Coordinates of C-alpha atoms and ligand atoms in Angstrom, one line a residue:
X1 CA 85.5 135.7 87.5
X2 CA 85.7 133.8 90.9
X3 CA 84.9 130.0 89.9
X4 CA 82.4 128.4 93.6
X5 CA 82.8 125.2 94.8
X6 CA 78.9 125.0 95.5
X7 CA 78.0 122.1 98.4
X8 CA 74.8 120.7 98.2
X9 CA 72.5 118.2 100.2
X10 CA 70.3 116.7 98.0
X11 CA 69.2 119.9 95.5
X12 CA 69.7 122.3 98.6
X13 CA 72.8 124.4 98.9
X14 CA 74.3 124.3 102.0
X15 CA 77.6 125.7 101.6
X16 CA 80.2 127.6 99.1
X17 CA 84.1 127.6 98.8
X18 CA 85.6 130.2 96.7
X19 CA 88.9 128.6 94.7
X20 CA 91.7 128.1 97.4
X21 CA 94.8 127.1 94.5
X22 CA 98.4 125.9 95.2
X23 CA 100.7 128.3 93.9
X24 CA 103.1 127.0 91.7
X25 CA 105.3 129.8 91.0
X26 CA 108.2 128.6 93.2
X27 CA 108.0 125.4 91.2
X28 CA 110.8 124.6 89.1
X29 CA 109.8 121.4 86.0
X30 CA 112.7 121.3 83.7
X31 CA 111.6 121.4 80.2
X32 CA 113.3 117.5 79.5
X33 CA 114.5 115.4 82.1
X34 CA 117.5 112.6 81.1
X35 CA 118.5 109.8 83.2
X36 CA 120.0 109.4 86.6
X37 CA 122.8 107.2 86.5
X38 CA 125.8 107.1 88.5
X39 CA 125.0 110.8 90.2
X40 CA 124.6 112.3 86.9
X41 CA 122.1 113.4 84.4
X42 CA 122.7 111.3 81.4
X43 CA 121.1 111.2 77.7
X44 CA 119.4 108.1 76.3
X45 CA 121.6 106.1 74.1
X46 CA 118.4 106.2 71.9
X47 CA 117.6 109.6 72.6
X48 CA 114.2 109.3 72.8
X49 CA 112.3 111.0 75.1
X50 CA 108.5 111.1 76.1
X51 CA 106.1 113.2 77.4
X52 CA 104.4 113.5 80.6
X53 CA 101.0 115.1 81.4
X54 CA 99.1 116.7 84.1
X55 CA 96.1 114.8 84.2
X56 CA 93.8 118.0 85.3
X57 CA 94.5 120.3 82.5
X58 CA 96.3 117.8 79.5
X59 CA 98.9 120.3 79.5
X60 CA 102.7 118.9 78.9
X61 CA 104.6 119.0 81.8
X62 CA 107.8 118.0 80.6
X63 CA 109.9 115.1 78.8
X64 CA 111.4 112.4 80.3
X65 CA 114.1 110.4 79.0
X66 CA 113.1 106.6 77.4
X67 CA 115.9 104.6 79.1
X68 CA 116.3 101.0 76.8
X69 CA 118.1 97.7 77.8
X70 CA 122.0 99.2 77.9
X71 CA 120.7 102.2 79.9
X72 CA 119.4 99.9 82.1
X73 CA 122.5 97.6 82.0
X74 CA 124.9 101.2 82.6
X75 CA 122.6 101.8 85.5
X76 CA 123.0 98.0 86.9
X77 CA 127.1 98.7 86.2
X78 CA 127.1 101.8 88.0
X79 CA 125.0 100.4 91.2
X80 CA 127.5 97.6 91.1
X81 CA 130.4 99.5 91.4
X82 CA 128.9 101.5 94.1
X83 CA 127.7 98.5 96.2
X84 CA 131.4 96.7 95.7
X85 CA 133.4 100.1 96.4
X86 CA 131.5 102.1 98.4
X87 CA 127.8 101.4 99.9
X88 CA 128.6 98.1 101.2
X89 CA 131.9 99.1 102.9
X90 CA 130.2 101.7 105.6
X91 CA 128.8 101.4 108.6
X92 CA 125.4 101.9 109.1
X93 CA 125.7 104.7 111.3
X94 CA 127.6 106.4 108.3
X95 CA 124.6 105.2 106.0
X96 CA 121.9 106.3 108.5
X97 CA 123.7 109.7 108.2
X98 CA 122.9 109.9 104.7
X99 CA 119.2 108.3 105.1
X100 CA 118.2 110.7 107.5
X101 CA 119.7 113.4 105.2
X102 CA 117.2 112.7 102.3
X103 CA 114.2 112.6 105.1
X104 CA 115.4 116.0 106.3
X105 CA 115.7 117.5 102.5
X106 CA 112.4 115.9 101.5
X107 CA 110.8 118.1 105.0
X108 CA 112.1 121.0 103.9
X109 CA 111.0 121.0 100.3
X110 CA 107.6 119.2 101.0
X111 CA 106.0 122.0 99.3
X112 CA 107.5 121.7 96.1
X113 CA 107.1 117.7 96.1
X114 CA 103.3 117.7 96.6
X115 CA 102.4 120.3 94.5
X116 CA 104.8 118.5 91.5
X117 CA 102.8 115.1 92.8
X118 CA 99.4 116.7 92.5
X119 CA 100.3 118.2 88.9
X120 CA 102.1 114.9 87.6
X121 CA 99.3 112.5 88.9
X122 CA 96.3 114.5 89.5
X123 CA 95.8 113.6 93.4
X124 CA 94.1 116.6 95.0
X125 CA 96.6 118.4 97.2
X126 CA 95.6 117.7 100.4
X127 CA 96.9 114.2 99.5
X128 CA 100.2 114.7 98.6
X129 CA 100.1 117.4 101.1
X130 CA 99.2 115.4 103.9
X131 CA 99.8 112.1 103.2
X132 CA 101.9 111.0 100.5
X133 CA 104.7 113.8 101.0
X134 CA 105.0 113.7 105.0
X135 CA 104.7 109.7 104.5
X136 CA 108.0 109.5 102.7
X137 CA 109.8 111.5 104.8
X138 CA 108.4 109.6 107.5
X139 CA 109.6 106.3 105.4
X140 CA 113.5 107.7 105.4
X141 CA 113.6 108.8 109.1
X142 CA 112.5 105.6 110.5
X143 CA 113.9 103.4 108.2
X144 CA 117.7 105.4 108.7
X145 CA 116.9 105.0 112.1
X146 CA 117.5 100.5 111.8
X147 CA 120.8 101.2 109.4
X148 CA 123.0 101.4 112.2
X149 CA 120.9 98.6 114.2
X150 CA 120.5 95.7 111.9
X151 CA 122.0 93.6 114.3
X152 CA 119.1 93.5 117.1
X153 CA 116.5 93.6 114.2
X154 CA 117.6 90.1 113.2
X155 CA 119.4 89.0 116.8
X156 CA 121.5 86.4 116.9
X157 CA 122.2 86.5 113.2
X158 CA 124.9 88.4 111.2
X159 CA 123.1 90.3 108.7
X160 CA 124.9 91.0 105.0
X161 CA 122.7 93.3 102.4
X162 CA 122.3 91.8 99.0
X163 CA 123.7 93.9 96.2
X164 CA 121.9 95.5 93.8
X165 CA 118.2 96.2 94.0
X166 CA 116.0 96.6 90.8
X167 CA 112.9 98.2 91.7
X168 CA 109.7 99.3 89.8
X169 CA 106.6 101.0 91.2
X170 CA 103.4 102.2 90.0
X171 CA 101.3 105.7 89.2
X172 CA 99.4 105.8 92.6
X173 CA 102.2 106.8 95.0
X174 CA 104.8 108.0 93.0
X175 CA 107.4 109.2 95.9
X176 CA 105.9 107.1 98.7
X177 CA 106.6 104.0 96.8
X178 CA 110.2 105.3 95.7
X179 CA 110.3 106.0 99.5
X180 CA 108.9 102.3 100.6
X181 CA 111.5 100.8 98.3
X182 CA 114.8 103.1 98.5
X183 CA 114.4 103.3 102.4
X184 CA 115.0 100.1 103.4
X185 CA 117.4 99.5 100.6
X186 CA 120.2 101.9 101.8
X187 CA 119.6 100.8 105.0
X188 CA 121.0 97.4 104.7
X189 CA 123.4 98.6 103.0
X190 CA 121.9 97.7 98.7
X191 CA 122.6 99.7 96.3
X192 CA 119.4 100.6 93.3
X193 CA 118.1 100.9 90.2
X194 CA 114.8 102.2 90.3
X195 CA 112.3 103.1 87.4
X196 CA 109.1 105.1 88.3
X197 CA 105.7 104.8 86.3
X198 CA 105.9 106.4 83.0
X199 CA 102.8 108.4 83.4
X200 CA 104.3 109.6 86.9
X201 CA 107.8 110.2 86.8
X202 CA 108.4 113.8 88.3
X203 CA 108.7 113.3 92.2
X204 CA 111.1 110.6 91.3
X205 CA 112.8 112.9 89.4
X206 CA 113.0 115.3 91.6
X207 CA 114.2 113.0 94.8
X208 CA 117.2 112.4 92.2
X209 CA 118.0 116.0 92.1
X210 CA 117.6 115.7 96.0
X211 CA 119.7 112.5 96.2
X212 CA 122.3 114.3 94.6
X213 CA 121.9 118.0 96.8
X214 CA 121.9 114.9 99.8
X215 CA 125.7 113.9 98.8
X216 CA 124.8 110.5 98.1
X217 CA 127.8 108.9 96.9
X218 CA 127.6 108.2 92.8
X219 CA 125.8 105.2 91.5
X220 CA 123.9 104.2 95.1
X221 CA 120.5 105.4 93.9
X222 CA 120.3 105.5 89.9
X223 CA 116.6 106.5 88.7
X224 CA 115.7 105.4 84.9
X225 CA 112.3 106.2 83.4
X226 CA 110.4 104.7 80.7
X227 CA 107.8 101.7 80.4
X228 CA 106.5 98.3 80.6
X229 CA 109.7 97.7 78.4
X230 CA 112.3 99.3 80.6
X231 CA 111.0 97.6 84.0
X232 CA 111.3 94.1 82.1
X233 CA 115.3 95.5 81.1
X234 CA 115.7 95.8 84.9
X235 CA 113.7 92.7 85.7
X236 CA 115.8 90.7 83.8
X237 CA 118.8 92.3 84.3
X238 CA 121.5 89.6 85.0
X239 CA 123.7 91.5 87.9
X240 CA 120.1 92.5 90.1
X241 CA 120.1 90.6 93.0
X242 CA 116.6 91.4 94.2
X243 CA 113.7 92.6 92.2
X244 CA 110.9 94.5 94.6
X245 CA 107.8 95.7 92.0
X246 CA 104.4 97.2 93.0
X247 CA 101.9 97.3 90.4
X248 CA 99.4 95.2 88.9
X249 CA 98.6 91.4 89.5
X250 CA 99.4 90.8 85.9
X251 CA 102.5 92.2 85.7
X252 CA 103.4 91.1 88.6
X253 CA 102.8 87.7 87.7
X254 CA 105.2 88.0 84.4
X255 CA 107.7 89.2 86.8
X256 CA 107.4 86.1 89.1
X257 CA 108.1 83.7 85.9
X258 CA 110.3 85.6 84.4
X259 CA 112.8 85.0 87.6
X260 CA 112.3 81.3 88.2
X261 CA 115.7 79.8 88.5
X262 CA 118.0 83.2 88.6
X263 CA 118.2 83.1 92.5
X264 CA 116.8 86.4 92.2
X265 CA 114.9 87.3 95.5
X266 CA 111.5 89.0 94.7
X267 CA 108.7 90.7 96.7
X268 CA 105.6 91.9 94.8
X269 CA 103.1 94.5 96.0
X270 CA 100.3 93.8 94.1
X271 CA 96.1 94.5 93.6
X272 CA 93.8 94.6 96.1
X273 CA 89.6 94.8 96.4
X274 CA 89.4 95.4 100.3
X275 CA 86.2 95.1 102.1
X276 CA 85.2 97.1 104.7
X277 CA 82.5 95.8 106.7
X278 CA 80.1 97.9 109.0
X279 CA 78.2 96.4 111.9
X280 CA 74.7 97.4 113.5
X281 CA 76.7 98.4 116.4
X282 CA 79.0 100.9 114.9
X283 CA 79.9 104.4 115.0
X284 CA 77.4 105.1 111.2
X285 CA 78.4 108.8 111.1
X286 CA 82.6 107.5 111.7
X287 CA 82.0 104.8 109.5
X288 CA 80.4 106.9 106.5
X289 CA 83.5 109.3 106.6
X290 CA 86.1 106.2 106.9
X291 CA 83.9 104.4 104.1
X292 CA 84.3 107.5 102.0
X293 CA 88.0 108.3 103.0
X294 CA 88.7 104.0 101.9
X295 CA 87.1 104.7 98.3
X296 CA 86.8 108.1 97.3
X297 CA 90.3 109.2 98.5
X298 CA 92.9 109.7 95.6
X299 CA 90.1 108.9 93.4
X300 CA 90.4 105.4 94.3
X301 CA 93.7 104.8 92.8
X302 CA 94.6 103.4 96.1
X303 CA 95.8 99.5 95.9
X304 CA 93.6 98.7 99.4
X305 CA 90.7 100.9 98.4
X306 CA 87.7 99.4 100.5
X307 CA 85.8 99.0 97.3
X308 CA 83.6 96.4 98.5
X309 CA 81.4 97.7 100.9
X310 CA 79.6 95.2 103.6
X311 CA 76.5 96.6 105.8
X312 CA 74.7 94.8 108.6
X313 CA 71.1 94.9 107.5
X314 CA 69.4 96.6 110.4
X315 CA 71.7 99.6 109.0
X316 CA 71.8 99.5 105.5
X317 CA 69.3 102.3 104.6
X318 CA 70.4 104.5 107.0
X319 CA 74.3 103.8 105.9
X320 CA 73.1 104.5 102.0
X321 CA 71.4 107.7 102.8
X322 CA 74.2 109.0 104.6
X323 CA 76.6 107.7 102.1
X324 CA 74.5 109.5 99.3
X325 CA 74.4 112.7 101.1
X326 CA 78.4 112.9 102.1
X327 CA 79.1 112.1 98.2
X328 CA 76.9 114.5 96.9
X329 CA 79.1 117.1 99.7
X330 CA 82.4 115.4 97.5
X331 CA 84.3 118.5 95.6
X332 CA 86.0 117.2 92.5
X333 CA 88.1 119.2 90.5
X334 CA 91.4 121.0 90.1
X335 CA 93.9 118.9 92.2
X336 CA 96.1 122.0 93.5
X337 CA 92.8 123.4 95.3
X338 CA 92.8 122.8 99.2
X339 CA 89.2 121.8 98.6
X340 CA 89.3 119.4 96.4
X341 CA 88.5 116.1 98.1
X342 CA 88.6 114.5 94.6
X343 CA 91.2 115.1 91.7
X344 CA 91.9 114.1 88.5
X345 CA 91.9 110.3 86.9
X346 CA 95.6 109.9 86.5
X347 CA 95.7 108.9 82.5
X348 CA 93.0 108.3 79.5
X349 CA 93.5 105.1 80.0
X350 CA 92.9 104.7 83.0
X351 CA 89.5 107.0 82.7
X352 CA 88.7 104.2 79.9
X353 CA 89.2 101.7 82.4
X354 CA 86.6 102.7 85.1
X355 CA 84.5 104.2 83.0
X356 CA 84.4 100.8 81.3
X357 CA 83.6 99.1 84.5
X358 CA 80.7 101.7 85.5
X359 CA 79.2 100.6 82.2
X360 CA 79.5 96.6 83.4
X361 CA 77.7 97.4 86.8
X362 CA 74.7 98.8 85.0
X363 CA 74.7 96.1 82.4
X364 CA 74.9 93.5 85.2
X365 CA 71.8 95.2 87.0
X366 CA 73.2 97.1 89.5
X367 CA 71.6 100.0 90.8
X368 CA 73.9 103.0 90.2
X369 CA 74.4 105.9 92.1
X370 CA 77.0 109.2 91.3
X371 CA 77.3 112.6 92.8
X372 CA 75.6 115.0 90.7
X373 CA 78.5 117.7 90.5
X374 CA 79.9 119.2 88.0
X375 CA 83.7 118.4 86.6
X376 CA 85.7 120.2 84.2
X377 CA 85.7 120.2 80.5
X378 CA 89.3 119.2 80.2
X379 CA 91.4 116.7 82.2
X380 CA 90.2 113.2 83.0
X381 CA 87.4 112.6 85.7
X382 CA 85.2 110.4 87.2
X383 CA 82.4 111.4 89.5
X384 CA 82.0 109.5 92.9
X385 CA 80.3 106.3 92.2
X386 CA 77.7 104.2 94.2
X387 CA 76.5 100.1 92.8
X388 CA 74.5 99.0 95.4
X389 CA 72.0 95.7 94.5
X390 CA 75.1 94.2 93.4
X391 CA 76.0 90.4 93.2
X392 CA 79.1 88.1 94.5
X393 CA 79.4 87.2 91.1
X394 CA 79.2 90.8 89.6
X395 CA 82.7 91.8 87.7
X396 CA 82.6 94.8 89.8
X397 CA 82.7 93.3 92.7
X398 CA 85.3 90.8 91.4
X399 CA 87.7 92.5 89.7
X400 CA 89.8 95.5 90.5
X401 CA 88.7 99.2 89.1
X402 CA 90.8 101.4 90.5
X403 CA 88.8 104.2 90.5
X404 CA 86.1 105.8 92.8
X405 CA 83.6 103.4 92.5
X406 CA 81.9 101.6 95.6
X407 CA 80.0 98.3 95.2
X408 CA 77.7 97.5 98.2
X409 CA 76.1 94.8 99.7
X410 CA 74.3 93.4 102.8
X411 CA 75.1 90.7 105.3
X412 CA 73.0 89.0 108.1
X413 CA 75.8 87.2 110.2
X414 CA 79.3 87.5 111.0
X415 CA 80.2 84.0 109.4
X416 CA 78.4 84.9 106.2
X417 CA 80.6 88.3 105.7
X418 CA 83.6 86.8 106.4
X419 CA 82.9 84.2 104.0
X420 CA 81.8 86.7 101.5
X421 CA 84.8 89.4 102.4
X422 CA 87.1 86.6 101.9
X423 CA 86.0 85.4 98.9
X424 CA 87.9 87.1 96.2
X425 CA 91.3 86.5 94.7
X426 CA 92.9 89.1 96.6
X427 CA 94.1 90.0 99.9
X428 CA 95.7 93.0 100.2
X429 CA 93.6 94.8 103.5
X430 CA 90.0 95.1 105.0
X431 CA 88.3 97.2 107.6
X432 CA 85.7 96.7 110.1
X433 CA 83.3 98.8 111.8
X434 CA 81.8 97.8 114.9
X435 CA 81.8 98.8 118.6
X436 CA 82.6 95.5 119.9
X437 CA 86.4 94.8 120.3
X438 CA 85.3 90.7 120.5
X439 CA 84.1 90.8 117.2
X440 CA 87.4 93.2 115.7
X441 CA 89.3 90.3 117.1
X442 CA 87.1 87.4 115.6
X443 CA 86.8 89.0 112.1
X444 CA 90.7 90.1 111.6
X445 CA 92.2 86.4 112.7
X446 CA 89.6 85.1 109.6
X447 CA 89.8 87.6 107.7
X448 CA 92.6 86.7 104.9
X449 CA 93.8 90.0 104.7
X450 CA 97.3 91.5 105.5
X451 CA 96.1 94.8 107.1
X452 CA 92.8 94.9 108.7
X453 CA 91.6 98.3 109.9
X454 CA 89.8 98.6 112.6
X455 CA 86.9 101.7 112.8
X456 CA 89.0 103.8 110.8
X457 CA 90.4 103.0 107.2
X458 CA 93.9 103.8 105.2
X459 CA 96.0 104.7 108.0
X460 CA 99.8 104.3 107.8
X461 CA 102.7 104.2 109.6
X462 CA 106.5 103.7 108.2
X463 CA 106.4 101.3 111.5
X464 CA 103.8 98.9 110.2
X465 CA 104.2 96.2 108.0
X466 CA 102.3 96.5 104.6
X467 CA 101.4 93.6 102.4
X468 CA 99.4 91.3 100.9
X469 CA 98.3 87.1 101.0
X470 CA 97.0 85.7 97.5
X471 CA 97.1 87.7 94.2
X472 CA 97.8 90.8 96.0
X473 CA 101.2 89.9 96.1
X474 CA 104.4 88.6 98.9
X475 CA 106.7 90.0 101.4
X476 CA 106.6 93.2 103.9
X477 CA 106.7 96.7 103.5
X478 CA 107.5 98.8 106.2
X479 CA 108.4 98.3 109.9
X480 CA 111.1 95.7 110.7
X481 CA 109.5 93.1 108.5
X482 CA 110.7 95.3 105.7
X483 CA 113.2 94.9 106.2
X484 CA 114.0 91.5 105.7
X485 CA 113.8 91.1 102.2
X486 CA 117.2 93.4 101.6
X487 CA 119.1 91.0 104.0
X488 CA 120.9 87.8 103.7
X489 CA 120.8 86.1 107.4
X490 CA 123.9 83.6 108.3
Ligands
NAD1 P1 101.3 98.2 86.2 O1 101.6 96.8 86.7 O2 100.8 98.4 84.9 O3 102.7 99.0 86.3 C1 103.5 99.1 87.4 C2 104.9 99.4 87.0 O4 105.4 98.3 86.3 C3 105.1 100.6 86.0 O5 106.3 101.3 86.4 C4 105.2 99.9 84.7 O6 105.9 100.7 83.8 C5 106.0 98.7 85.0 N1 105.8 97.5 84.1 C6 104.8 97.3 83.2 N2 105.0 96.2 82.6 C7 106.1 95.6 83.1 C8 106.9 94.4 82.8 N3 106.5 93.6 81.9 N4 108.0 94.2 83.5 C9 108.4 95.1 84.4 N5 107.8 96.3 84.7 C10 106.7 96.5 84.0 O7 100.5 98.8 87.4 P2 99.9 100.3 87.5 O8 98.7 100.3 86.6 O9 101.0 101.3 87.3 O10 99.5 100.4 89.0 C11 98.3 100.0 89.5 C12 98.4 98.7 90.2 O11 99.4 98.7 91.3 C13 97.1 98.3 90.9 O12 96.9 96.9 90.6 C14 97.4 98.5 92.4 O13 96.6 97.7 93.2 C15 98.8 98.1 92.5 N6 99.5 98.7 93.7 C16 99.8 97.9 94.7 C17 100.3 98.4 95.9 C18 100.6 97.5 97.1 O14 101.3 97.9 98.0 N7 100.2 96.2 97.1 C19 100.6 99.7 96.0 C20 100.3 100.6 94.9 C21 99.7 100.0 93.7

């Protein structure tokens, strides 16, 4: 029987959608998956292997190869011998040629990458379909388009690349981060050794096979999978010259000590707990749907989530109601339909986690709010959320959930929200909602924040620095400032 998508306003109906599902039988998941190293597949030397899930169903996708420390160390070797012999002797028109080769691949068989994306991670498809996939092409083309250029990016100076590039990223974006940090790599001319997240490691997978189909020559990009334990083998890796992680603030704070002293250069993309801040004189209807795009998008697994909501109070009813009503229009459910707005949490754990931190807003005296729809029996989900009545001090409003959960509060003055916006250990992004292009430009030169949105929220381009001040992290991502951190300038 035909499963509806039924909308509803309050307890009315207003609309139905019939299930609109991705195929996937043009998708090819090899049964096991062993490690990429040197421009072959090779086994574990402990030939251990673990699963990996799709979050909306708990059904086994495939097995992926547990690389340990010498898997790691014939990974390093083989990006060595690449950089010495081979990567760091072309030109950068000749690299550019293979850059733009892996953007033009990844265009072609954008299908097949966001439907795998949406399966491995549980982002609904429209997601991966329009933003994550066409994002990482993006990343390639422009990026390829500075290999052959390096010398006006940084004038004046002669530019060298660095060697080899260790590089771990996290579950959120699985091929836009491998795109963020492979990119720029290749363009000035390093060599990598990259290691997805272990509850995530398809696309990467994948962008191996398409490395290879590319031409890539042997040992430029090597892709090993595994855990906490294999990024700290790559970390720590004596022949990495640069170490480029995005993850956690914790992790990414082991990392930073773990260096001190090698000479290792290191950029870390790290937490975030944006605010987004809406003003008497905005746009309400544009901001609701930007504030809902900031928290509810990718189930909130999104590093510069606007998860701390800030409303002028002249507005603030009128900006609750019409955030009640759009969340109660939310569809959650199976990632691969095109109308899902909301997919699947992307582990147990990380279910434990929010679910955890829904149960701290209550305690602390919050007044809780969640969409009333129904999710499915299997899989891991979490409803939209709403804490409004919430304090400075409150743990929610403090600490990072990483999840679709909004705290809100009110503000009378523009010097009290930016003192309030800026008070929190992080600094990743914020947005601000107003009609008044003075106040955009008072609030984003105080605002200590490195992306701040103005009336409209997570927007990217592969031409615009990303990054963070504080705890969420150091160095560029993106545009020319990206650059810089796989360069040595004489
Ligand atoms: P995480 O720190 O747990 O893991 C990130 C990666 O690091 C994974 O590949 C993991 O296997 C690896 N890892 C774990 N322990 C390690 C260690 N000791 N040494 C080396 N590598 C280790 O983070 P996560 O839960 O996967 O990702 C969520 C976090 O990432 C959030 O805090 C989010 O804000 C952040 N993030 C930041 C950005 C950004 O651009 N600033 C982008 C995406 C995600």
């Amino acid at each position: 029987m035909k499963k509806e998508h039924k909308l509803k306003l309050g307890k009315q109906s207003i609309w139905q959608y019939a299930d609109a599902p991705e195929s996937t039988s043009h998708i090819q998941i090899k049964k096991k998956y062993d490690l990429f190293i040197d421009g072959k597949w090779v086994k574990p030397e402990s030939k251990k292997y673990f699963k990996t899930i799709n979050p909306a169903t708990e059904e086994v996708l495939s097995e992926v190869a547990l690389a340990g420390k010498k898997d790691v160390d014939k990974a390093v070797k083989a990006a060595r011998k690449a950089y010495r012999n081979v990567w760091s002797k072309l030109s950068g028109r000749e690299r550019a040629k293979y850059i733009y080769r892996i953007a033009r691949l990844l265009q072609e068989r954008a299908r097949e990458f966001s439907i795998i994306e949406s399966m491995d991670g549980g982002k609904a498809i429209r997601e991966s379909r329009d933003v994550d996939v066409p994002l990482a092409a993006a990343h390639f083309f422009y990026t390829a388009g500075w290999a052959d250029k390096l010398e006006y990016a940084f004038p004046n100076r002669k530019v060298r690349p660095l060697g080899v590039a260790g590089q771990v990223i996290p579950w959120n974006f699985p091929l836009l981060m491998a795109a963020w940090k492979i990119a720029p790599a290749l363009a000035c001319g390093n060599t990598v050794v990259l290691k997805p997240a272990e509850t995530t490691p398809l696309t990467a997978l994948k962008l191996a096979e398409l490395i290879q189909d590319a031409g890539l020559p042997e040992g430029v990009v090597n892709i090993v999978t595994g855990a906490g334990d294999t990024g700290a083998a790559i970390v720590n890796h004596d022949d990495i010259d640069k170490v480029a992680f995005t993850g956690s603030t914790a992790v990414g704070k082991l990392i930073q000590s773990s260096i001190v002293g090698t000479g290792k250069k290191l950029t870390l993309e790290l937490g975030g707990k944006a605010a987004n801040i809406i003003f008497e004189d905005a746009p309400i209807d544009q901001a609701v749907e930007g504030i809902i795009n900031g928290i509810y998008f990718n189930q909130g697994h999104v590093c510069c989530a606007g998860s701390r909501l800030f409303v002028e109070e002249p507005v603030y009813k009128e900006v609750i109601r019409k955030l009640q009503d759009r969340i109660e229009t939310l569809v959650v459910g199976n990632p691969l339909d095109k109308n899902t707005d909301i997919g699947a949490i992307n582990s147990k754990e990380q279910l434990k986690t929010i679910e955890n931190y829904i149960k701290i807003g209550k305690k602390e005296g919050a007044e809780f709010f969640q969409s009333a729809c129904n999710v499915p029996k299997k899989g891991f989900w979490v409803r939209p959320t709403l804490f409004t009545e919430v304090a400075q001090s409150s743990k929610i409003v403090q600490e990072e959930i990483f999840g679709p959960v909004l705290a809100v509060q009110t503000f009378r003055s523009v010097d009290e929200v930016i003192q309030k916006a800026n008070n929190t250990p992080y600094g990743l992004s914020a947005g601000v909602w107003t009609d008044k292009g003075s106040k955009i430009f008072n609030l984003t030169s105080k605002m200590r924040a490195g992306v701040v949105w103005a009336n409209t929220y997570n927007k990217f381009d592969p031409a615009s620095p990303f990054g963070g001040y504080k705890e969420s992290g150091f160095g560029r991502e993106g545009g020319l400032h990206g650059l810089r951190p796989y360069v040595r300038l004489n």
